[in-house]
């Protein structure tokens, strides 16, 4: 993956420039010598470094979230396709269609699936999240055009869906860095994480992310963004890829295990942005989702989940 240290990813840079979200120093070659031909990256951890800044930096670097010579964190969205089983009414339902879209800057997500139960009955749903709103759709973008589709409020599912967003391998890294910088996403987006943490430390900002070691595995604990009282504990392997994360929120415990990281992007868009091939989710000890990845689009694809008027008008 060393080419990421020297070659800017043009698609990412162009997408951010068009959206006018890149800070000036990231567009023109500032940020500690970043940009195209602007000098070495602003930070390189020492081999075997075990301090918090180095671990957080290695986490996002090894998973492929740092792009360009300035090595800013430029993964803003995810479009993920997979297959497997999902629990519906307490029973395993085998998917015939599965697509997850995430926008970390809203933050929001849309999980669209169709599945078949053991008795042959079929089920489908679109679980949608946008900030403080959660709802189900019978078609993507339901009710955005009057008379097309039906949106059903699911206020009670909001926290769980938000936890799921920040517990994925990219979301967890973003959340841990933001907490270490004393803020919330998207404060940490579009920046080099080491530069961000140095700036915050110099300003006297206290980290809300803690680091411990279990042998050669880093264990990081941090608050889950936008979910009061939720705390995540993520475990990274020796290559700084997240293998598991446990989130505790009230009486509920959520757990994910991840494995078989690869670049699952389309063969025409391989960029060494890694994603797990296996994803197992448990709630209070019971497996509720067991997925395998088939394809991803990681970077700056267009992902939106506008809130229908009927959902905005519904009380949480």
C-alpha atoms as one frame of an Amber mdcrd trajectory, in Angstrom:
protein
   0.000   0.000   0.000   3.030   2.260  -0.071   1.967   3.971  -3.308  -0.630
   5.947  -1.322   2.236   7.771   0.349   3.381   9.231  -2.959   0.511   9.309
  -5.433  -2.579  11.486  -4.944  -5.893   9.848  -5.669  -7.298  12.089  -8.366
 -10.905  10.952  -8.108 -11.055  11.772  -4.409  -9.375  15.150  -4.781 -11.561
  16.119  -7.719 -14.757  15.097  -5.966 -13.917  17.139  -2.892 -12.845  20.136
  -4.932 -16.111  20.127  -6.863 -18.046  19.939  -3.602 -15.947  22.814  -2.140
 -15.259  20.908   1.053 -11.478  20.767   0.854  -9.741  23.343   3.020  -7.483
  25.686   1.108  -4.268  24.159   2.347  -5.341  20.702   1.134  -6.211  21.875
  -2.359  -3.146  23.843  -3.192  -0.363  21.930  -1.451  -0.248  23.222   2.144
  -0.806  21.117   5.236   2.791  20.328   6.095   4.021  20.044   2.546   1.077
  18.087   1.155  -0.638  18.333  -2.179   0.847  17.463  -5.543   4.614  17.543
  -5.350   4.581  19.632  -2.175   7.061  17.593  -0.163   6.950  14.649   2.241
   3.839  13.692   4.221   3.431  15.636   7.475   3.765  12.591   9.727   5.275
   9.123   9.628   4.983   6.987  12.785   8.125   5.377  14.102   8.200   1.586
  13.645   6.578  -0.047  16.653   5.212   3.250  18.012   2.498   2.653  20.597
   1.289   6.163  21.382  -2.289   7.192  20.627  -1.505   9.508  17.709   0.570
   6.858  15.949  -2.047   4.161  16.461  -4.882   6.307  15.149  -2.783   7.381
  12.189  -1.741   3.790  11.400  -5.360   2.654  11.640  -6.620   4.988   8.917
  -3.479   4.663   6.831  -3.495   0.874   6.720  -7.194   0.661   5.886  -6.650
   3.123   3.040  -8.524   6.197   4.268  -5.603   8.611   3.827  -5.274   9.853
   0.271  -2.863  12.091  -1.592   0.549  13.366  -0.609  -0.853  15.338   2.321
  -2.490  12.094   3.488  -5.759  13.709   4.442  -8.647  11.491   5.492 -10.825
  11.592   2.392 -13.318   8.748   2.700 -16.677  10.473   2.962 -19.112   7.841
   1.730 -19.561   4.116   1.254 -21.610   2.046  -1.179 -21.463  -1.606  -0.166
 -23.041  -4.760  -1.616 -23.110  -8.132   0.073 -24.966 -11.327   0.901 -25.776
 -13.371   3.973 -28.432 -13.571   6.658 -30.320 -10.959   8.652 -32.590 -11.563
  11.616 -36.235 -10.718  10.932 -38.774 -11.256  13.724 -36.284 -13.476  15.527
 -35.617 -15.709  12.503 -32.708 -15.844  10.064 -33.632 -14.519   6.636 -31.263
 -15.210   3.713 -30.660 -12.178   1.565 -31.360 -12.091  -2.146 -30.399  -8.408
  -2.287 -28.264  -6.387   0.120 -26.942  -2.855  -0.308 -25.692  -0.430   2.335
 -24.986   3.237   1.615 -23.364   5.553   4.160 -22.644   9.274   4.211 -20.448
  10.060   7.215 -20.850  13.809   6.893 -24.648  13.922   7.295 -24.347  11.408
   9.093 -26.798   9.011   7.502 -27.262   5.557   6.025 -29.595   3.456   3.934
 -29.691  -0.349   4.264 -31.738  -1.970   1.518 -32.364  -5.702   1.646 -34.632
  -8.427   0.368 -34.518 -11.865   1.948 -36.197 -15.266   2.171 -37.098 -17.061
   5.408 -36.682 -20.810   5.931 -40.427 -21.288   5.311 -40.107 -19.633   1.922
 -41.732 -16.333   2.871 -40.012 -13.229   1.557 -39.355  -9.949   3.340 -37.928
  -6.622   2.231 -37.154  -3.304   3.873 -35.083  -0.148   3.508 -33.724   1.063
   6.852 -32.857   4.749   6.618 -31.111   7.218   8.914 -30.404  10.928   8.660
 -29.119  12.665  11.778 -31.885  12.648  14.386 -34.371  10.921  12.063 -34.848
   7.212  11.403 -37.463   5.705   9.118 -38.193   2.784   6.789 -38.848   3.153
   3.073 -40.694   0.884   0.683 -38.505   2.283  -2.096 -35.347   4.424  -2.001
 -36.312   8.050  -1.603 -39.903   7.267  -0.645 -42.184  10.335  -0.428 -39.527
  12.752  -1.658 -41.701  12.998  -4.758 -45.307  13.370  -3.633 -47.296  10.172
  -4.032 -44.282   7.970  -4.761 -43.487   5.429  -2.067 -44.213   5.250   1.637
 -41.964   6.313   4.536 -42.644   4.982   8.047 -41.103   6.622  11.101 -38.855
   4.376  13.222 -37.737   6.728  15.980 -36.943   3.831  18.326 -34.404   2.476
  15.812 -32.476   5.738  15.478 -29.776   5.077  18.098 -29.142   1.522  16.909
 -28.732   2.641  13.316 -26.412   5.448  14.346 -24.335   3.014  16.408 -24.105
   0.677  13.416 -22.826   3.531  11.232 -20.026   4.475  13.648 -19.114   0.855
  14.389 -18.094  -0.003  10.842 -14.331  -0.008  10.140 -14.295   3.459   8.581
 -16.861   5.028  10.899 -15.129   3.747  14.032 -11.788   5.190  12.947 -13.413
   8.554  12.242 -15.166   8.507  15.611 -11.994   7.611  17.501  -9.991  10.386
  15.838 -12.732  12.957  16.366 -12.996  12.027  20.049  -9.222  12.224  20.422
  -9.461  15.726  18.974 -12.136  16.647  21.504 -14.904  17.010  18.939 -17.399
  15.174  16.792 -17.418  14.128  13.154 -17.394  15.750  10.666 -14.887  18.007
  12.478 -12.106  15.539  11.705 -12.883  15.066   8.018 -10.659  16.191   5.152
  -7.606  16.605   7.366  -4.445  14.728   8.125  -5.237  13.070  11.474  -1.761
  13.588  12.944  -1.808  17.283  12.067  -5.298  17.606  13.554  -4.285  15.925
  16.811  -1.143  18.040  17.090  -3.191  21.197  16.654  -5.691  20.151  19.300
  -2.983  19.085  21.748  -1.223  22.429  21.318  -4.512  24.154  22.119  -4.864
  22.122  25.312  -7.761  20.001  24.089  -8.211  16.808  26.099  -8.563  13.512
  24.255 -11.748  11.532  24.797 -10.195   8.438  23.239  -8.127   6.099  25.398
  -5.612   3.476  24.312  -4.579   0.211  25.944  -2.583  -2.744  24.682  -3.407
  -6.437  24.847  -0.127  -7.945  23.730   0.396  -6.671  20.182  -3.227  -5.555
  19.765  -4.283  -1.958  20.279  -7.576  -1.448  22.124  -9.228   1.959  21.797
 -12.216   3.222  23.754 -14.211   6.280  22.700 -17.750   7.696  22.748 -20.077
   6.912  19.857 -20.934  10.166  18.069 -24.485  11.481  18.402 -25.644   8.685
  20.730 -25.706   9.829  24.348 -24.185   7.321  26.724 -22.888   4.928  24.052
 -19.248   3.844  24.366 -17.255   1.813  21.842 -14.207  -0.384  22.393 -12.373
  -1.308  19.184  -9.596  -3.896  18.862  -6.998  -3.615  16.096  -4.765  -6.447
  14.963  -1.021  -6.242  14.397  -1.604  -4.591  11.012  -3.903  -1.956  12.548
  -7.066  -3.343  10.974 -10.108  -3.448  13.244 -11.080  -7.032  14.008 -13.827
  -6.319  16.528 -15.758  -3.546  18.206 -18.124  -3.658  21.174 -20.600  -0.866
  21.850 -22.460  -0.574  25.134 -25.529   1.604  25.282 -27.839   1.370  28.257
 -28.899  -2.251  28.711 -27.794  -3.232  25.192 -24.452  -4.572  24.028 -23.643
  -4.595  20.315 -20.676  -6.467  18.916 -19.169  -6.709  15.448 -16.363  -8.949
  14.219 -14.577  -8.235  10.944 -12.201 -10.257   8.808 -10.724 -10.867   5.348
  -9.987  -7.239   4.485  -9.586  -6.567   0.767 -10.089  -3.898  -1.862 -13.590
  -4.859  -2.994 -13.972  -1.917  -5.354 -14.853  -2.537  -8.971 -11.800  -3.872
 -10.887 -11.671  -0.582 -12.811 -11.437   1.413  -9.565  -9.049  -0.477  -7.304
  -7.499   2.071  -4.925  -6.417  -0.057  -1.932  -9.230   1.248   0.225  -9.895
  -1.846   2.295 -13.158  -3.259   3.587 -13.858  -6.502   5.498 -15.035  -9.500
   3.534 -16.833 -10.939   6.566 -19.065  -8.992   8.959 -20.865 -10.554  11.919
 -23.097  -8.448  14.156 -24.436  -9.524  17.529 -26.955  -7.853  19.794 -26.871
  -8.956  23.430 -25.014 -12.107  22.442 -27.297 -13.146  19.554 -26.157 -13.016
  15.937 -28.508 -10.667  14.075 -26.528 -10.090  10.852 -23.941 -12.296   9.165
 -22.702 -10.852   5.872 -20.062 -11.338   3.206 -18.949  -8.494   0.999 -19.317
  -8.806  -2.769 -18.423  -5.286  -3.958 -17.781  -1.790  -2.632 -17.429   1.734
  -3.899 -15.367   3.669  -1.362 -14.508   7.317  -1.630 -16.801  10.110  -2.720
 -19.746   8.493  -4.481 -23.002  10.430  -4.314 -24.967   9.160  -1.312 -27.932
  11.085   0.084 -30.937  10.208   2.223 -33.262  13.249   2.303 -35.805  13.288
   5.124 -39.440  13.179   3.954 -41.752  15.881   5.276 -43.906  13.299   7.057
 -40.870  12.082   9.009 -39.726  15.573   9.918 -43.204  16.237  11.260 -43.316
  13.084  13.352 -42.267  13.331  16.991 -39.320  11.225  18.091
